[in-house]
Coordinates of C-alpha atoms and ligand atoms in Angstrom, one line a residue:
X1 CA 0.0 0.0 0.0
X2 CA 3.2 2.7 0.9
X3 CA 4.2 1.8 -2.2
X4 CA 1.5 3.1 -3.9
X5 CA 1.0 6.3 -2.9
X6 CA 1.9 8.9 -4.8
X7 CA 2.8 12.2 -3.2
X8 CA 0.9 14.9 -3.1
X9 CA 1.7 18.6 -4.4
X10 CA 2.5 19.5 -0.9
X11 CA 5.2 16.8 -1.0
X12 CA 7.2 19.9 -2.4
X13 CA 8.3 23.1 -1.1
X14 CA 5.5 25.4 -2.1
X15 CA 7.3 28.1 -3.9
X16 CA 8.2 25.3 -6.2
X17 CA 4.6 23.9 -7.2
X18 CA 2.4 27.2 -6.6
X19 CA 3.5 29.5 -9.6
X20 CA 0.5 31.2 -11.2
X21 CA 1.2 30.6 -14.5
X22 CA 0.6 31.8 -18.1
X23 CA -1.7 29.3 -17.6
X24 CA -4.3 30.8 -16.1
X25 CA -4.4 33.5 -18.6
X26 CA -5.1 30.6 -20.8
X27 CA -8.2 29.4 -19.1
X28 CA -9.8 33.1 -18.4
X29 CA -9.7 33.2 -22.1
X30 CA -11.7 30.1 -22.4
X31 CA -14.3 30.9 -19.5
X32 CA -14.8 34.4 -21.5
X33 CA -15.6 32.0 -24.3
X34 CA -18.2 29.9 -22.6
X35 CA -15.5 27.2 -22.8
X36 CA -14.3 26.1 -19.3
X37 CA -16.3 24.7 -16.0
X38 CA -16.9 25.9 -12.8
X39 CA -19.2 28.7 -13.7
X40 CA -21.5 29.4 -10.6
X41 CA -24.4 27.6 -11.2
X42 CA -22.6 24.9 -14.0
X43 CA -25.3 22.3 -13.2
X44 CA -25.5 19.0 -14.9
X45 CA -29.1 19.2 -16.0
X46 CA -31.9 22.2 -16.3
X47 CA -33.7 21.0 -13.1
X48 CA -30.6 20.7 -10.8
X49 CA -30.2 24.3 -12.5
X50 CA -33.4 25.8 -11.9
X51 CA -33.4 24.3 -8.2
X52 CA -29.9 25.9 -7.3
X53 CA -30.9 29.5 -8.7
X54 CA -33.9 29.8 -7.1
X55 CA -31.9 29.4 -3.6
X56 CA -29.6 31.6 -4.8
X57 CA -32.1 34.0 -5.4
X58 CA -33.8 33.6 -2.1
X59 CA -30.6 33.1 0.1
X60 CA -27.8 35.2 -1.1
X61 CA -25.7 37.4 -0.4
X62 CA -26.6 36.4 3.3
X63 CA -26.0 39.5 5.4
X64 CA -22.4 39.8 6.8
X65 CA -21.7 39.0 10.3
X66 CA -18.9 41.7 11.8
X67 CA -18.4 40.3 14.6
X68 CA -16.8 37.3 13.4
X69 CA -15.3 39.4 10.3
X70 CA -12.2 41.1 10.9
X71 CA -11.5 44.2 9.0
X72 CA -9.0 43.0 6.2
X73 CA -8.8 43.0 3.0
X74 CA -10.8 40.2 1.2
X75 CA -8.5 37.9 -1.7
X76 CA -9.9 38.8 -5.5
X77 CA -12.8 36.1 -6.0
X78 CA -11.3 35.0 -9.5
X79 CA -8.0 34.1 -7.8
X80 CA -9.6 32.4 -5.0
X81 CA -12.5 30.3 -6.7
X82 CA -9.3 29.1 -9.4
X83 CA -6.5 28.1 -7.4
X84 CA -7.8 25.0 -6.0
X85 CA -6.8 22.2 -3.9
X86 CA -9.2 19.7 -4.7
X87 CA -7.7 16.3 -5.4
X88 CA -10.4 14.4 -6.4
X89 CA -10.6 16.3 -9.5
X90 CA -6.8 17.1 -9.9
X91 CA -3.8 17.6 -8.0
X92 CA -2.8 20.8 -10.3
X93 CA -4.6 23.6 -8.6
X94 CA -5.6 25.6 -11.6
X95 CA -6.8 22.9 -13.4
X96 CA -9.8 21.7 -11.0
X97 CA -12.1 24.7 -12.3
X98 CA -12.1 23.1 -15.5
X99 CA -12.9 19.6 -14.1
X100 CA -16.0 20.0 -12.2
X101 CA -18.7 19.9 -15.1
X102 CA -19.7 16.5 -14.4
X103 CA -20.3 16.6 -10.6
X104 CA -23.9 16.7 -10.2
X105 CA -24.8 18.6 -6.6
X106 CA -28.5 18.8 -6.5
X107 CA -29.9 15.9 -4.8
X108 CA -27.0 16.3 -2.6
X109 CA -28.4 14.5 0.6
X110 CA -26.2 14.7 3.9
X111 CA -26.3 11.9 6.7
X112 CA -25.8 12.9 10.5
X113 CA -25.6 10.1 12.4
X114 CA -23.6 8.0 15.1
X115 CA -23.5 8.3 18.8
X116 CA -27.1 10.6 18.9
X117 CA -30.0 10.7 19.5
X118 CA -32.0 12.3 16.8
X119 CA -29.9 11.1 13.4
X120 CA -31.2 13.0 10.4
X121 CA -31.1 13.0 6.4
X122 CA -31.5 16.7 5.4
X123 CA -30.6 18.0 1.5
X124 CA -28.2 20.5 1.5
X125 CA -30.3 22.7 -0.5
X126 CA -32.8 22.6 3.1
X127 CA -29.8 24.3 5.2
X128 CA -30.8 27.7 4.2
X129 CA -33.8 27.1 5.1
X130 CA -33.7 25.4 8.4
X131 CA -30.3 26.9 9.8
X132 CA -30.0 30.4 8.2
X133 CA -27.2 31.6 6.1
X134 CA -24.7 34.3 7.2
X135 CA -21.2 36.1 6.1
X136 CA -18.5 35.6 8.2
X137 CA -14.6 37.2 6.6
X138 CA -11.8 34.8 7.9
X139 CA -8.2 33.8 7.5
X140 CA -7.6 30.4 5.3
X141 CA -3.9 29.1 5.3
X142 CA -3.0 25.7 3.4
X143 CA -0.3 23.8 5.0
X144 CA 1.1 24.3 1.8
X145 CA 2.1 27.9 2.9
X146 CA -0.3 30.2 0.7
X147 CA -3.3 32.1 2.3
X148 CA -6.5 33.9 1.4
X149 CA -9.2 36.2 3.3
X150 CA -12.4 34.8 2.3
X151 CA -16.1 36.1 2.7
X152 CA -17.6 32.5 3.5
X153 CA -21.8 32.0 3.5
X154 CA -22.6 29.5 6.1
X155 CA -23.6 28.4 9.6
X156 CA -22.3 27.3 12.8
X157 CA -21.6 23.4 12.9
X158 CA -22.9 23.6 16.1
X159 CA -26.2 24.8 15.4
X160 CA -26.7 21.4 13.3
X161 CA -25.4 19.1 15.8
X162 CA -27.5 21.1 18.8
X163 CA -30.6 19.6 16.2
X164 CA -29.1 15.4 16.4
X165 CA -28.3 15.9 20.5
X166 CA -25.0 14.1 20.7
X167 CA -24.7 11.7 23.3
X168 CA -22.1 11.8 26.4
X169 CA -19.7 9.4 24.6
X170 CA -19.6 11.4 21.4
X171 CA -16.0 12.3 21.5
X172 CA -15.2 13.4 17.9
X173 CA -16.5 14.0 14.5
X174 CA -16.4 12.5 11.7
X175 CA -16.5 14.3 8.6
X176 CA -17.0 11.9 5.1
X177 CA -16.6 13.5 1.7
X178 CA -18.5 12.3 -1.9
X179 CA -16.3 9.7 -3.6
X180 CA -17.7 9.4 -7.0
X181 CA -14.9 8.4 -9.2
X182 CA -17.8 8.5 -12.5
X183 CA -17.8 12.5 -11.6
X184 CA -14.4 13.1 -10.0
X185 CA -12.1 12.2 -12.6
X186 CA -8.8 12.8 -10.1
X187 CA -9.6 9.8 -8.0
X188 CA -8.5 6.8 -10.5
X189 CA -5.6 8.6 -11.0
X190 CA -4.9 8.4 -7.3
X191 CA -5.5 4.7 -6.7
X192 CA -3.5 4.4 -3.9
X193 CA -5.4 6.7 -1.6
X194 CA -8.1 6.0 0.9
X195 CA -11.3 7.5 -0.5
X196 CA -13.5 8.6 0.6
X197 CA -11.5 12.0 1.7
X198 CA -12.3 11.7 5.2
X199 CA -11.4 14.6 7.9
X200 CA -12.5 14.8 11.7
X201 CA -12.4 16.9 14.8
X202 CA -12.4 16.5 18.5
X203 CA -16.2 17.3 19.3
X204 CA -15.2 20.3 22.0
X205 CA -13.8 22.0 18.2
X206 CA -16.5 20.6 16.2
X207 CA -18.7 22.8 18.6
X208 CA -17.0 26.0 18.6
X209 CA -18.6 28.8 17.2
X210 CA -15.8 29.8 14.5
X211 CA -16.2 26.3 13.0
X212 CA -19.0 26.8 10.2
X213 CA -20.7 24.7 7.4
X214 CA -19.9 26.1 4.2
X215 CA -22.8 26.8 1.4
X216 CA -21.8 29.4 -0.3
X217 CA -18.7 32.0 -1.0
X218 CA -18.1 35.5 -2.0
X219 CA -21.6 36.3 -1.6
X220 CA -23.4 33.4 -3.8
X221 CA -23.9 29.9 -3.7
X222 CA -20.2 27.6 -3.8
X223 CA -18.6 26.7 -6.7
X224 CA -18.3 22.9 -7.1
X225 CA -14.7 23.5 -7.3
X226 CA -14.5 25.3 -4.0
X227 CA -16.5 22.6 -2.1
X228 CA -20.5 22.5 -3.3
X229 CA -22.6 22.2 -2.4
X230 CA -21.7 21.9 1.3
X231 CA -18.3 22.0 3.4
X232 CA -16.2 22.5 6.5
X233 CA -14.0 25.7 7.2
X234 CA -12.2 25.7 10.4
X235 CA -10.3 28.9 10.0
X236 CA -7.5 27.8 12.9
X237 CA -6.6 24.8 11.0
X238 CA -4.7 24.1 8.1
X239 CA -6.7 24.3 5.2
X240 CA -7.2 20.5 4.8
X241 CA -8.8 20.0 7.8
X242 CA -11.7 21.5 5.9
X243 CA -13.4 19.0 4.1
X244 CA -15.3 19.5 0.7
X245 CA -18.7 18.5 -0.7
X246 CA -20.0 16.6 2.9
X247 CA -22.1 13.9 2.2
X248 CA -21.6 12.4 6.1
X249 CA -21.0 13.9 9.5
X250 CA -20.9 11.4 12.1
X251 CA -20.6 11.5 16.0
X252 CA -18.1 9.0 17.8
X253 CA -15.7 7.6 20.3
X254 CA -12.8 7.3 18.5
X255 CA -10.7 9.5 16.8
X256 CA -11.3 9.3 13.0
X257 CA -8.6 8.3 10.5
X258 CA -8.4 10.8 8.3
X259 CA -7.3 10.4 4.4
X260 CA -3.6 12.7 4.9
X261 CA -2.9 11.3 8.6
X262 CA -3.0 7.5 7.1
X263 CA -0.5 8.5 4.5
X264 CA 1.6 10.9 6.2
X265 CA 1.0 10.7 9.9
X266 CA 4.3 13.0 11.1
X267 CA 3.5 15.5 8.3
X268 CA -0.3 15.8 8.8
X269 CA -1.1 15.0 12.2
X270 CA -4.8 14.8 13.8
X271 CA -4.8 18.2 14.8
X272 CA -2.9 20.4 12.7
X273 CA -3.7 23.5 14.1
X274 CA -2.0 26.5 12.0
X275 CA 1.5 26.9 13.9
X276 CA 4.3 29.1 12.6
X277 CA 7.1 27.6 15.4
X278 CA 6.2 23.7 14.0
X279 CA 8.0 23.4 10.4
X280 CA 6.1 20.7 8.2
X281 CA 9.0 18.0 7.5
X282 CA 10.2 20.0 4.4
X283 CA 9.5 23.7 4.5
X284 CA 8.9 26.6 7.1
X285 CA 5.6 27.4 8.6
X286 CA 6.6 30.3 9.9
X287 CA 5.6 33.0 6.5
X288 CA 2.8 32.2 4.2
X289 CA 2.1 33.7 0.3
X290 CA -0.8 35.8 0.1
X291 CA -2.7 34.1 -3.0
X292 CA -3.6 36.8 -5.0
X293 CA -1.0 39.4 -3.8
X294 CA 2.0 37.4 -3.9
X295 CA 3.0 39.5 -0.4
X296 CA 4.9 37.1 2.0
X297 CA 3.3 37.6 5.4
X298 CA 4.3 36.2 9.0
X299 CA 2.0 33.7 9.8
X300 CA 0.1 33.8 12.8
X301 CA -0.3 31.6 15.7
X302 CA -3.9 29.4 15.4
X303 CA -4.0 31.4 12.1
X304 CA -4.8 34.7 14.5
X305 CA -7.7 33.1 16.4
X306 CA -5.4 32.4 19.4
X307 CA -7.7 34.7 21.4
X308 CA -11.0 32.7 20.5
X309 CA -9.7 29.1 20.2
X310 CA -6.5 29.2 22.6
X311 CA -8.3 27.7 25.9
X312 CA -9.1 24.5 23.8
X313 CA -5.0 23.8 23.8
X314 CA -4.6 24.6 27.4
X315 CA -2.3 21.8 28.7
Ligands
LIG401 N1 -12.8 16.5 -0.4 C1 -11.7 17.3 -0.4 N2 -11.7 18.3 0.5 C2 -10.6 19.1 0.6 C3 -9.5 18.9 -0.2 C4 -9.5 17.8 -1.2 O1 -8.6 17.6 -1.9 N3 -10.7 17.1 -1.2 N4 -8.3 19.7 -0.1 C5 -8.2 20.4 1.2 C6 -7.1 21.4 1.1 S1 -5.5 20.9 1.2 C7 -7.4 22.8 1.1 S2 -6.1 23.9 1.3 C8 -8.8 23.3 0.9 C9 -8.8 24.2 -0.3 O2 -10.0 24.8 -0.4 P1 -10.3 25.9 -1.6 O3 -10.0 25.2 -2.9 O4 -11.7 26.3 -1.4 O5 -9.3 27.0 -1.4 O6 -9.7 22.3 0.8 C10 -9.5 21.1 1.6 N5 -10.6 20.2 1.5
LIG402 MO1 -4.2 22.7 1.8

């Protein structure tokens, strides 16, 4: 099984693998031309179509929430919703956009279940509806070493789980991604991998209020390459702690495996929490590259959320 894996693009020192290239000059020219994925609303067939943009209509732009949006300056949309980790589709970040036509999002039914006592099946096109929908601006850093500020649409995690009552054992949370390799055309070529892309969290983080469920971006619905139609953000964390395109949460006792810690475990541990003093095996952690600016920035300790999240790491 080792033998099989092959390493990912963070395998690499960042500055070598996350040049924005002439490339992308290439595929804005085909998107101006109707040519390329990943437009908003790219549904597979009219009805998905019609059902997604009348929830647009009705739900966004949600209203933003400042006091959970810090005062910086957002990254450009078209860099943000372009640059793409997204490996079931592709391991080249610029290419996922263009990959996403076939992924079909609407029915997109989501299981909570496990250790509680009122499991549920709700659509992610009912989340609006039953949770309501609000802007929150945070700090996203990929282990990788590049960073955004990103106007996410969503809710608080806990909010959901408050509805399925976890019981007293419920320990952690287990987060299950779609693995479709018919629609997701990066899977096959990553045989050796453990799909489904499967994250978790220990349920005291799971239930803090920074840690939302993700249905939309910039102020409308997500992109399928940036995670639709529902994801994770936990803005502390490194950025793959965030799973995309949920199709299972579950409660437990036991600490989930997750897809990076069973082929890496010293690079991507459990927690990776956003640290600047804890270098990942083969670069610094301590600056990241603003994506769209190019800057080079200090990064910050729990991402700059030391103040909200810091008592959960109290020793
Ligand atoms: N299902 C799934 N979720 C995923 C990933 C992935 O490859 N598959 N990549 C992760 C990583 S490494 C990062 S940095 C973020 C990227 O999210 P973005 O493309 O919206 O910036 O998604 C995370 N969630
Ligand atoms: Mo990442």
């Amino acid at each position: 099984m080792p033998n099989l894996i092959i390493r990912p693009d963070w395998h690499l020192p960042e500055s070598r693998v996350t040049q924005v290239s002439a490339y992308r000059n290439r595929r804005k020219f085909l998107r101006e031309l109707g040519l390329a994925g990943g437009g908003l609303l790219a549904a597979s067939g009219p009805l998905e179509r019609d059902a997604l943009a009348a929830d647009a209509k009705k739900f966004y732009p949600a209203k933003r929430n400042i006091a959970f949006s810090p005062d910086l300056p957002l990254s450009k949309e078209k860099i943000f919703t372009t640059y793409n980790n997204f490996y079931e589709f592709s391991t080249d970040k610029e290419a996922v956009v263009d990959r996403v036509d076939k992924f079909v999002i609407a029915p997109w039914p989501v299981k909570i279940h496990g250790l509680c006592e009122k499991p549920l099946t709700l659509d992610a096109q009912e989340l609006a509806a039953e949770f309501g929908l609000e802007e929150r601006v945070y700090r996203f850093r990929c282990v990788e070493a590049w960073s955004a500020v990103v106007p996410w649409t969503g809710f608080e995690l806990r909010k959901l789980l408050a509805k399925v009552q976890p019981k007293a054992e419920a320990k952690f949370v287990k987060f299950v991604t779609a693995n479709r390799p018919d629609q997701m055309p990066g899977i096959n070529r990553l045989r050796g991998y453990p799909w489904p892309y499967t994250e978790g969290l220990r349920i005291e983080e799971a239930l803090h209020p920074l840690t939302m469920l993700v249905t939309g971006v910039y102020g409308k619905p997500l992109p399928k390459q940036n995670g639709a139609p529902i994801r994770l953000v936990v803005p502390w964390k490194y950025g793959y702690k965030s799973g995309k395109s949920l199709v299972e949460i579950e409660l437990t006792d036991k600490q989930p495996k997750t897809l990076w810690e069973t082929l890496s475990p010293e690079e991507y541990p459990f927690e990776s929490n956003v640290d600047p003093a804890v270098p990942h095996a083969r670069w610094s952690q301590a600056t990241e590259r603003v994506v769209d600016t190019g800057d080079r920035i200090r990064t910050l300790p729990l991402n700059g959320y030391a103040a909200q999240v810091g008592g959960l790491y109290k020793k």
